[in-house]
Amino acid sequence: MVRNPERRAALVDAAIEVLARDGARGLTFRAVDAAAGVPAGTASNYFTSRDDLLAQVTVQIHQRIAPDPDEVAEVMAAPRSRALVADLMRWINRRVTGDRTGYLAMLELRLEATRRPELQAELTRVMRATLDDDLGFHLESGLPGDRTAVLLMYLAMTGLMLEQLTLPGVVPAEETDGLIVELVDRTIGAEGKREPG
């Protein structure tokens, strides 16, 4: 049977929606077929197993949540400063809230990876590569802050994202911009370097 690449992509997108809405336990071929609006049995014609589907979701979700290169270039047109770093962190935060489904699906993938060693290995590889790219981008772009500062901001932003996606009332949305600016200031320090601890 010849498989349609557009239909495969639509099925993976539907799987991301199901994963975000129903969690990993709700991710079945039947649920994906229903979410994609295709006849029952379609997903099983495109994916050999649930693990195959999860692997495809892992790849596509990163493409979905990756920033548009043109938007990055526009943001990076500003002078390299702490203010630009804070703008970048606020922009990341807006992207998370703007694609809540994509990021919730990513959280579900992370949880599912704790129970599936193969998925954990692949997701760890993908996330490590993404983090290395982000570190390299920050340092090579001449932005203030060393590698440790960037890692600390990554970890803090990951925590903020978790709160906003799962328990948004813990840190009210109107406080996040100020907290992000404070995070950047305290992490990078007054001279663009991490202050001694």
JSON list of C-alpha atoms in Angstrom, two decimals:
[
{"chain": "A", "resi": 1, "resn": "MET", "atom": "CA", "xyz": [0.00, 0.00, 0.00]},
{"chain": "A", "resi": 2, "resn": "VAL", "atom": "CA", "xyz": [1.33, 3.45, -0.94]},
{"chain": "A", "resi": 3, "resn": "ARG", "atom": "CA", "xyz": [1.23, 5.73, 2.06]},
{"chain": "A", "resi": 4, "resn": "ASN", "atom": "CA", "xyz": [0.43, 9.40, 1.78]},
{"chain": "A", "resi": 5, "resn": "PRO", "atom": "CA", "xyz": [3.05, 11.59, 3.58]},
{"chain": "A", "resi": 6, "resn": "GLU", "atom": "CA", "xyz": [0.50, 14.35, 4.20]},
{"chain": "A", "resi": 7, "resn": "ARG", "atom": "CA", "xyz": [-1.86, 11.89, 5.84]},
{"chain": "A", "resi": 8, "resn": "ARG", "atom": "CA", "xyz": [0.99, 10.51, 7.97]},
{"chain": "A", "resi": 9, "resn": "ALA", "atom": "CA", "xyz": [1.81, 14.07, 9.13]},
{"chain": "A", "resi": 10, "resn": "ALA", "atom": "CA", "xyz": [-1.89, 14.71, 9.87]},
{"chain": "A", "resi": 11, "resn": "LEU", "atom": "CA", "xyz": [-2.04, 11.50, 11.92]},
{"chain": "A", "resi": 12, "resn": "VAL", "atom": "CA", "xyz": [1.02, 12.53, 13.92]},
{"chain": "A", "resi": 13, "resn": "ASP", "atom": "CA", "xyz": [-0.48, 15.98, 14.50]},
{"chain": "A", "resi": 14, "resn": "ALA", "atom": "CA", "xyz": [-3.68, 14.29, 15.68]},
{"chain": "A", "resi": 15, "resn": "ALA", "atom": "CA", "xyz": [-1.58, 12.09, 17.98]},
{"chain": "A", "resi": 16, "resn": "ILE", "atom": "CA", "xyz": [-0.03, 15.23, 19.51]},
{"chain": "A", "resi": 17, "resn": "GLU", "atom": "CA", "xyz": [-3.52, 16.58, 20.16]},
{"chain": "A", "resi": 18, "resn": "VAL", "atom": "CA", "xyz": [-4.63, 13.29, 21.74]},
{"chain": "A", "resi": 19, "resn": "LEU", "atom": "CA", "xyz": [-1.47, 13.09, 23.85]},
{"chain": "A", "resi": 20, "resn": "ALA", "atom": "CA", "xyz": [-2.01, 16.61, 25.19]},
{"chain": "A", "resi": 21, "resn": "ARG", "atom": "CA", "xyz": [-5.73, 16.06, 25.81]},
{"chain": "A", "resi": 22, "resn": "ASP", "atom": "CA", "xyz": [-5.85, 12.47, 27.08]},
{"chain": "A", "resi": 23, "resn": "GLY", "atom": "CA", "xyz": [-2.30, 11.67, 28.14]},
{"chain": "A", "resi": 24, "resn": "ALA", "atom": "CA", "xyz": [-0.22, 8.70, 27.08]},
{"chain": "A", "resi": 25, "resn": "ARG", "atom": "CA", "xyz": [-2.82, 6.17, 28.19]},
{"chain": "A", "resi": 26, "resn": "GLY", "atom": "CA", "xyz": [-5.35, 7.74, 25.86]},
{"chain": "A", "resi": 27, "resn": "LEU", "atom": "CA", "xyz": [-3.02, 7.58, 22.88]},
{"chain": "A", "resi": 28, "resn": "THR", "atom": "CA", "xyz": [-4.49, 4.72, 20.87]},
{"chain": "A", "resi": 29, "resn": "PHE", "atom": "CA", "xyz": [-4.73, 4.21, 17.14]},
{"chain": "A", "resi": 30, "resn": "ARG", "atom": "CA", "xyz": [-8.51, 4.49, 17.44]},
{"chain": "A", "resi": 31, "resn": "ALA", "atom": "CA", "xyz": [-8.23, 7.85, 19.27]},
{"chain": "A", "resi": 32, "resn": "VAL", "atom": "CA", "xyz": [-5.77, 9.13, 16.65]},
{"chain": "A", "resi": 33, "resn": "ASP", "atom": "CA", "xyz": [-8.09, 8.06, 13.82]},
{"chain": "A", "resi": 34, "resn": "ALA", "atom": "CA", "xyz": [-10.99, 9.87, 15.48]},
{"chain": "A", "resi": 35, "resn": "ALA", "atom": "CA", "xyz": [-8.96, 13.03, 16.13]},
{"chain": "A", "resi": 36, "resn": "ALA", "atom": "CA", "xyz": [-7.70, 13.06, 12.53]},
{"chain": "A", "resi": 37, "resn": "GLY", "atom": "CA", "xyz": [-11.21, 12.44, 11.17]},
{"chain": "A", "resi": 38, "resn": "VAL", "atom": "CA", "xyz": [-10.12, 9.39, 9.16]},
{"chain": "A", "resi": 39, "resn": "PRO", "atom": "CA", "xyz": [-11.64, 5.91, 8.92]},
{"chain": "A", "resi": 40, "resn": "ALA", "atom": "CA", "xyz": [-10.95, 3.49, 11.75]},
{"chain": "A", "resi": 41, "resn": "GLY", "atom": "CA", "xyz": [-7.80, 1.48, 11.10]},
{"chain": "A", "resi": 42, "resn": "THR", "atom": "CA", "xyz": [-5.99, 4.23, 9.20]},
{"chain": "A", "resi": 43, "resn": "ALA", "atom": "CA", "xyz": [-3.33, 4.89, 11.86]},
{"chain": "A", "resi": 44, "resn": "SER", "atom": "CA", "xyz": [-2.51, 1.19, 12.09]},
{"chain": "A", "resi": 45, "resn": "ASN", "atom": "CA", "xyz": [-1.74, 1.28, 8.35]},
{"chain": "A", "resi": 46, "resn": "TYR", "atom": "CA", "xyz": [0.82, 4.05, 8.88]},
{"chain": "A", "resi": 47, "resn": "PHE", "atom": "CA", "xyz": [2.51, 3.02, 12.14]},
{"chain": "A", "resi": 48, "resn": "THR", "atom": "CA", "xyz": [3.76, -0.45, 13.00]},
{"chain": "A", "resi": 49, "resn": "SER", "atom": "CA", "xyz": [3.15, -0.03, 16.72]},
{"chain": "A", "resi": 50, "resn": "ARG", "atom": "CA", "xyz": [2.37, 2.48, 19.43]},
{"chain": "A", "resi": 51, "resn": "ASP", "atom": "CA", "xyz": [6.14, 2.84, 19.97]},
{"chain": "A", "resi": 52, "resn": "ASP", "atom": "CA", "xyz": [6.53, 3.74, 16.29]},
{"chain": "A", "resi": 53, "resn": "LEU", "atom": "CA", "xyz": [3.80, 6.37, 16.69]},
{"chain": "A", "resi": 54, "resn": "LEU", "atom": "CA", "xyz": [5.50, 7.79, 19.82]},
{"chain": "A", "resi": 55, "resn": "ALA", "atom": "CA", "xyz": [8.81, 7.98, 17.95]},
{"chain": "A", "resi": 56, "resn": "GLN", "atom": "CA", "xyz": [7.13, 9.93, 15.14]},
{"chain": "A", "resi": 57, "resn": "VAL", "atom": "CA", "xyz": [5.48, 12.24, 17.68]},
{"chain": "A", "resi": 58, "resn": "THR", "atom": "CA", "xyz": [8.89, 12.88, 19.26]},
{"chain": "A", "resi": 59, "resn": "VAL", "atom": "CA", "xyz": [10.28, 14.05, 15.93]},
{"chain": "A", "resi": 60, "resn": "GLN", "atom": "CA", "xyz": [7.28, 16.10, 14.85]},
{"chain": "A", "resi": 61, "resn": "ILE", "atom": "CA", "xyz": [6.65, 17.80, 18.17]},
{"chain": "A", "resi": 62, "resn": "HIS", "atom": "CA", "xyz": [10.12, 19.31, 18.11]},
{"chain": "A", "resi": 63, "resn": "GLN", "atom": "CA", "xyz": [9.51, 20.64, 14.62]},
{"chain": "A", "resi": 64, "resn": "ARG", "atom": "CA", "xyz": [6.19, 22.05, 15.79]},
{"chain": "A", "resi": 65, "resn": "ILE", "atom": "CA", "xyz": [7.54, 23.92, 18.81]},
{"chain": "A", "resi": 66, "resn": "ALA", "atom": "CA", "xyz": [10.82, 25.05, 17.21]},
{"chain": "A", "resi": 67, "resn": "PRO", "atom": "CA", "xyz": [10.96, 28.82, 16.65]},
{"chain": "A", "resi": 68, "resn": "ASP", "atom": "CA", "xyz": [10.66, 30.20, 13.15]},
{"chain": "A", "resi": 69, "resn": "PRO", "atom": "CA", "xyz": [14.17, 31.24, 11.99]},
{"chain": "A", "resi": 70, "resn": "ASP", "atom": "CA", "xyz": [12.81, 34.55, 10.66]},
{"chain": "A", "resi": 71, "resn": "GLU", "atom": "CA", "xyz": [11.31, 35.35, 14.07]},
{"chain": "A", "resi": 72, "resn": "VAL", "atom": "CA", "xyz": [14.63, 34.50, 15.73]},
{"chain": "A", "resi": 73, "resn": "ALA", "atom": "CA", "xyz": [16.49, 36.78, 13.32]},
{"chain": "A", "resi": 74, "resn": "GLU", "atom": "CA", "xyz": [14.03, 39.59, 14.06]},
{"chain": "A", "resi": 75, "resn": "VAL", "atom": "CA", "xyz": [14.44, 39.23, 17.83]},
{"chain": "A", "resi": 76, "resn": "MET", "atom": "CA", "xyz": [18.23, 38.97, 17.50]},
{"chain": "A", "resi": 77, "resn": "ALA", "atom": "CA", "xyz": [18.48, 42.26, 15.56]},
{"chain": "A", "resi": 78, "resn": "ALA", "atom": "CA", "xyz": [18.65, 44.08, 18.91]},
{"chain": "A", "resi": 79, "resn": "PRO", "atom": "CA", "xyz": [21.97, 44.85, 20.62]},
{"chain": "A", "resi": 80, "resn": "ARG", "atom": "CA", "xyz": [23.36, 42.02, 22.76]},
{"chain": "A", "resi": 81, "resn": "SER", "atom": "CA", "xyz": [22.38, 42.87, 26.32]},
{"chain": "A", "resi": 82, "resn": "ARG", "atom": "CA", "xyz": [20.67, 41.58, 29.44]},
{"chain": "A", "resi": 83, "resn": "ALA", "atom": "CA", "xyz": [17.50, 43.24, 28.16]},
{"chain": "A", "resi": 84, "resn": "LEU", "atom": "CA", "xyz": [17.70, 41.13, 24.99]},
{"chain": "A", "resi": 85, "resn": "VAL", "atom": "CA", "xyz": [18.20, 37.96, 27.05]},
{"chain": "A", "resi": 86, "resn": "ALA", "atom": "CA", "xyz": [15.10, 38.88, 29.09]},
{"chain": "A", "resi": 87, "resn": "ASP", "atom": "CA", "xyz": [13.20, 39.56, 25.85]},
{"chain": "A", "resi": 88, "resn": "LEU", "atom": "CA", "xyz": [14.23, 36.12, 24.55]},
{"chain": "A", "resi": 89, "resn": "MET", "atom": "CA", "xyz": [13.07, 34.41, 27.76]},
{"chain": "A", "resi": 90, "resn": "ARG", "atom": "CA", "xyz": [9.73, 36.26, 27.69]},
{"chain": "A", "resi": 91, "resn": "TRP", "atom": "CA", "xyz": [9.37, 35.33, 24.01]},
{"chain": "A", "resi": 92, "resn": "ILE", "atom": "CA", "xyz": [9.94, 31.66, 24.88]},
{"chain": "A", "resi": 93, "resn": "ASN", "atom": "CA", "xyz": [7.34, 31.95, 27.61]},
{"chain": "A", "resi": 94, "resn": "ARG", "atom": "CA", "xyz": [4.80, 33.47, 25.20]},
{"chain": "A", "resi": 95, "resn": "ARG", "atom": "CA", "xyz": [5.47, 30.64, 22.73]},
{"chain": "A", "resi": 96, "resn": "VAL", "atom": "CA", "xyz": [4.72, 28.08, 25.45]},
{"chain": "A", "resi": 97, "resn": "THR", "atom": "CA", "xyz": [1.42, 29.69, 26.34]},
{"chain": "A", "resi": 98, "resn": "GLY", "atom": "CA", "xyz": [0.65, 30.20, 22.64]},
{"chain": "A", "resi": 99, "resn": "ASP", "atom": "CA", "xyz": [1.04, 26.48, 21.82]},
{"chain": "A", "resi": 100, "resn": "ARG", "atom": "CA", "xyz": [-0.19, 24.98, 25.06]},
{"chain": "A", "resi": 101, "resn": "THR", "atom": "CA", "xyz": [-1.17, 21.75, 23.31]},
{"chain": "A", "resi": 102, "resn": "GLY", "atom": "CA", "xyz": [2.30, 21.19, 21.84]},
{"chain": "A", "resi": 103, "resn": "TYR", "atom": "CA", "xyz": [4.04, 21.75, 25.14]},
{"chain": "A", "resi": 104, "resn": "LEU", "atom": "CA", "xyz": [1.55, 19.65, 27.12]},
{"chain": "A", "resi": 105, "resn": "ALA", "atom": "CA", "xyz": [2.15, 16.84, 24.66]},
{"chain": "A", "resi": 106, "resn": "MET", "atom": "CA", "xyz": [5.89, 17.27, 25.27]},
{"chain": "A", "resi": 107, "resn": "LEU", "atom": "CA", "xyz": [5.32, 16.93, 29.02]},
{"chain": "A", "resi": 108, "resn": "GLU", "atom": "CA", "xyz": [3.28, 13.78, 28.41]},
{"chain": "A", "resi": 109, "resn": "LEU", "atom": "CA", "xyz": [6.10, 12.40, 26.25]},
{"chain": "A", "resi": 110, "resn": "ARG", "atom": "CA", "xyz": [8.56, 13.06, 29.07]},
{"chain": "A", "resi": 111, "resn": "LEU", "atom": "CA", "xyz": [6.35, 11.22, 31.54]},
{"chain": "A", "resi": 112, "resn": "GLU", "atom": "CA", "xyz": [5.85, 8.31, 29.16]},
{"chain": "A", "resi": 113, "resn": "ALA", "atom": "CA", "xyz": [9.63, 8.15, 28.66]},
{"chain": "A", "resi": 114, "resn": "THR", "atom": "CA", "xyz": [10.03, 7.29, 32.35]},
{"chain": "A", "resi": 115, "resn": "ARG", "atom": "CA", "xyz": [8.25, 3.99, 31.57]},
{"chain": "A", "resi": 116, "resn": "ARG", "atom": "CA", "xyz": [9.70, 3.26, 28.13]},
{"chain": "A", "resi": 117, "resn": "PRO", "atom": "CA", "xyz": [13.50, 2.95, 27.98]},
{"chain": "A", "resi": 118, "resn": "GLU", "atom": "CA", "xyz": [13.68, 3.26, 24.18]},
{"chain": "A", "resi": 119, "resn": "LEU", "atom": "CA", "xyz": [11.57, 6.41, 24.19]},
{"chain": "A", "resi": 120, "resn": "GLN", "atom": "CA", "xyz": [13.63, 7.77, 27.08]},
{"chain": "A", "resi": 121, "resn": "ALA", "atom": "CA", "xyz": [16.86, 7.18, 25.16]},
{"chain": "A", "resi": 122, "resn": "GLU", "atom": "CA", "xyz": [15.51, 8.91, 22.03]},
{"chain": "A", "resi": 123, "resn": "LEU", "atom": "CA", "xyz": [13.89, 11.80, 23.87]},
{"chain": "A", "resi": 124, "resn": "THR", "atom": "CA", "xyz": [17.05, 12.32, 25.95]},
{"chain": "A", "resi": 125, "resn": "ARG", "atom": "CA", "xyz": [19.12, 12.40, 22.76]},
{"chain": "A", "resi": 126, "resn": "VAL", "atom": "CA", "xyz": [16.78, 14.92, 21.11]},
{"chain": "A", "resi": 127, "resn": "MET", "atom": "CA", "xyz": [16.50, 17.14, 24.20]},
{"chain": "A", "resi": 128, "resn": "ARG", "atom": "CA", "xyz": [20.26, 17.07, 24.82]},
{"chain": "A", "resi": 129, "resn": "ALA", "atom": "CA", "xyz": [20.91, 18.08, 21.22]},
{"chain": "A", "resi": 130, "resn": "THR", "atom": "CA", "xyz": [18.36, 20.89, 21.53]},
{"chain": "A", "resi": 131, "resn": "LEU", "atom": "CA", "xyz": [19.93, 22.12, 24.77]},
{"chain": "A", "resi": 132, "resn": "ASP", "atom": "CA", "xyz": [23.41, 21.99, 23.22]},
{"chain": "A", "resi": 133, "resn": "ASP", "atom": "CA", "xyz": [22.11, 24.00, 20.25]},
{"chain": "A", "resi": 134, "resn": "ASP", "atom": "CA", "xyz": [20.55, 26.55, 22.60]},
{"chain": "A", "resi": 135, "resn": "LEU", "atom": "CA", "xyz": [23.76, 26.86, 24.62]},
{"chain": "A", "resi": 136, "resn": "GLY", "atom": "CA", "xyz": [25.81, 27.26, 21.46]},
{"chain": "A", "resi": 137, "resn": "PHE", "atom": "CA", "xyz": [23.38, 29.83, 20.06]},
{"chain": "A", "resi": 138, "resn": "HIS", "atom": "CA", "xyz": [23.55, 31.90, 23.25]},
{"chain": "A", "resi": 139, "resn": "LEU", "atom": "CA", "xyz": [27.32, 31.83, 23.56]},
{"chain": "A", "resi": 140, "resn": "GLU", "atom": "CA", "xyz": [28.10, 32.25, 19.85]},
{"chain": "A", "resi": 141, "resn": "SER", "atom": "CA", "xyz": [25.61, 35.13, 19.51]},
{"chain": "A", "resi": 142, "resn": "GLY", "atom": "CA", "xyz": [27.57, 37.22, 21.98]},
{"chain": "A", "resi": 143, "resn": "LEU", "atom": "CA", "xyz": [24.71, 37.36, 24.48]},
{"chain": "A", "resi": 144, "resn": "PRO", "atom": "CA", "xyz": [25.77, 38.10, 28.05]},
{"chain": "A", "resi": 145, "resn": "GLY", "atom": "CA", "xyz": [26.03, 35.17, 30.43]},
{"chain": "A", "resi": 146, "resn": "ASP", "atom": "CA", "xyz": [28.23, 32.12, 30.58]},
{"chain": "A", "resi": 147, "resn": "ARG", "atom": "CA", "xyz": [27.30, 28.46, 30.09]},
{"chain": "A", "resi": 148, "resn": "THR", "atom": "CA", "xyz": [26.27, 28.02, 33.73]},
{"chain": "A", "resi": 149, "resn": "ALA", "atom": "CA", "xyz": [24.01, 31.07, 33.58]},
{"chain": "A", "resi": 150, "resn": "VAL", "atom": "CA", "xyz": [22.31, 29.73, 30.45]},
{"chain": "A", "resi": 151, "resn": "LEU", "atom": "CA", "xyz": [21.80, 26.30, 32.08]},
{"chain": "A", "resi": 152, "resn": "LEU", "atom": "CA", "xyz": [20.33, 27.93, 35.19]},
{"chain": "A", "resi": 153, "resn": "MET", "atom": "CA", "xyz": [17.93, 29.98, 33.06]},
{"chain": "A", "resi": 154, "resn": "TYR", "atom": "CA", "xyz": [16.96, 26.84, 31.13]},
{"chain": "A", "resi": 155, "resn": "LEU", "atom": "CA", "xyz": [16.17, 24.98, 34.34]},
{"chain": "A", "resi": 156, "resn": "ALA", "atom": "CA", "xyz": [14.25, 27.91, 35.83]},
{"chain": "A", "resi": 157, "resn": "MET", "atom": "CA", "xyz": [12.26, 28.46, 32.63]},
{"chain": "A", "resi": 158, "resn": "THR", "atom": "CA", "xyz": [11.46, 24.75, 32.45]},
{"chain": "A", "resi": 159, "resn": "GLY", "atom": "CA", "xyz": [10.04, 24.98, 35.98]},
{"chain": "A", "resi": 160, "resn": "LEU", "atom": "CA", "xyz": [8.00, 28.06, 35.07]},
{"chain": "A", "resi": 161, "resn": "MET", "atom": "CA", "xyz": [6.65, 26.29, 31.99]},
{"chain": "A", "resi": 162, "resn": "LEU", "atom": "CA", "xyz": [5.65, 23.28, 34.07]},
{"chain": "A", "resi": 163, "resn": "GLU", "atom": "CA", "xyz": [3.72, 25.52, 36.49]},
{"chain": "A", "resi": 164, "resn": "GLN", "atom": "CA", "xyz": [2.00, 27.47, 33.74]},
{"chain": "A", "resi": 165, "resn": "LEU", "atom": "CA", "xyz": [0.98, 24.38, 31.81]},
{"chain": "A", "resi": 166, "resn": "THR", "atom": "CA", "xyz": [-0.21, 22.27, 34.73]},
{"chain": "A", "resi": 167, "resn": "LEU", "atom": "CA", "xyz": [-1.15, 24.64, 37.58]},
{"chain": "A", "resi": 168, "resn": "PRO", "atom": "CA", "xyz": [-1.41, 28.13, 36.08]},
{"chain": "A", "resi": 169, "resn": "GLY", "atom": "CA", "xyz": [-2.76, 29.65, 39.29]},
{"chain": "A", "resi": 170, "resn": "VAL", "atom": "CA", "xyz": [0.44, 28.94, 41.25]},
{"chain": "A", "resi": 171, "resn": "VAL", "atom": "CA", "xyz": [2.36, 31.73, 39.49]},
{"chain": "A", "resi": 172, "resn": "PRO", "atom": "CA", "xyz": [-0.14, 34.27, 38.14]},
{"chain": "A", "resi": 173, "resn": "ALA", "atom": "CA", "xyz": [0.43, 35.16, 34.49]},
{"chain": "A", "resi": 174, "resn": "GLU", "atom": "CA", "xyz": [0.73, 38.87, 35.30]},
{"chain": "A", "resi": 175, "resn": "GLU", "atom": "CA", "xyz": [3.81, 38.14, 37.44]},
{"chain": "A", "resi": 176, "resn": "THR", "atom": "CA", "xyz": [5.77, 36.10, 34.92]},
{"chain": "A", "resi": 177, "resn": "ASP", "atom": "CA", "xyz": [7.35, 38.92, 32.90]},
{"chain": "A", "resi": 178, "resn": "GLY", "atom": "CA", "xyz": [8.74, 40.54, 36.05]},
{"chain": "A", "resi": 179, "resn": "LEU", "atom": "CA", "xyz": [9.98, 37.21, 37.36]},
{"chain": "A", "resi": 180, "resn": "ILE", "atom": "CA", "xyz": [11.72, 36.48, 34.07]},
{"chain": "A", "resi": 181, "resn": "VAL", "atom": "CA", "xyz": [13.49, 39.86, 34.11]},
{"chain": "A", "resi": 182, "resn": "GLU", "atom": "CA", "xyz": [14.54, 39.22, 37.70]},
{"chain": "A", "resi": 183, "resn": "LEU", "atom": "CA", "xyz": [15.76, 35.72, 36.78]},
{"chain": "A", "resi": 184, "resn": "VAL", "atom": "CA", "xyz": [17.95, 37.12, 34.00]},
{"chain": "A", "resi": 185, "resn": "ASP", "atom": "CA", "xyz": [19.30, 39.94, 36.19]},
{"chain": "A", "resi": 186, "resn": "ARG", "atom": "CA", "xyz": [20.15, 37.61, 39.06]},
{"chain": "A", "resi": 187, "resn": "THR", "atom": "CA", "xyz": [21.61, 34.90, 36.82]},
{"chain": "A", "resi": 188, "resn": "ILE", "atom": "CA", "xyz": [23.71, 37.07, 34.52]},
{"chain": "A", "resi": 189, "resn": "GLY", "atom": "CA", "xyz": [24.57, 39.82, 36.99]},
{"chain": "A", "resi": 190, "resn": "ALA", "atom": "CA", "xyz": [25.22, 43.50, 36.53]},
{"chain": "A", "resi": 191, "resn": "GLU", "atom": "CA", "xyz": [28.26, 43.15, 34.26]},
{"chain": "A", "resi": 192, "resn": "GLY", "atom": "CA", "xyz": [26.79, 40.48, 32.03]},
{"chain": "A", "resi": 193, "resn": "LYS", "atom": "CA", "xyz": [28.49, 37.72, 34.00]},
{"chain": "A", "resi": 194, "resn": "ARG", "atom": "CA", "xyz": [27.18, 35.44, 36.67]},
{"chain": "A", "resi": 195, "resn": "GLU", "atom": "CA", "xyz": [27.65, 36.98, 40.09]},
{"chain": "A", "resi": 196, "resn": "PRO", "atom": "CA", "xyz": [29.80, 34.94, 42.49]},
{"chain": "A", "resi": 197, "resn": "GLY", "atom": "CA", "xyz": [27.65, 32.86, 44.77]}
]
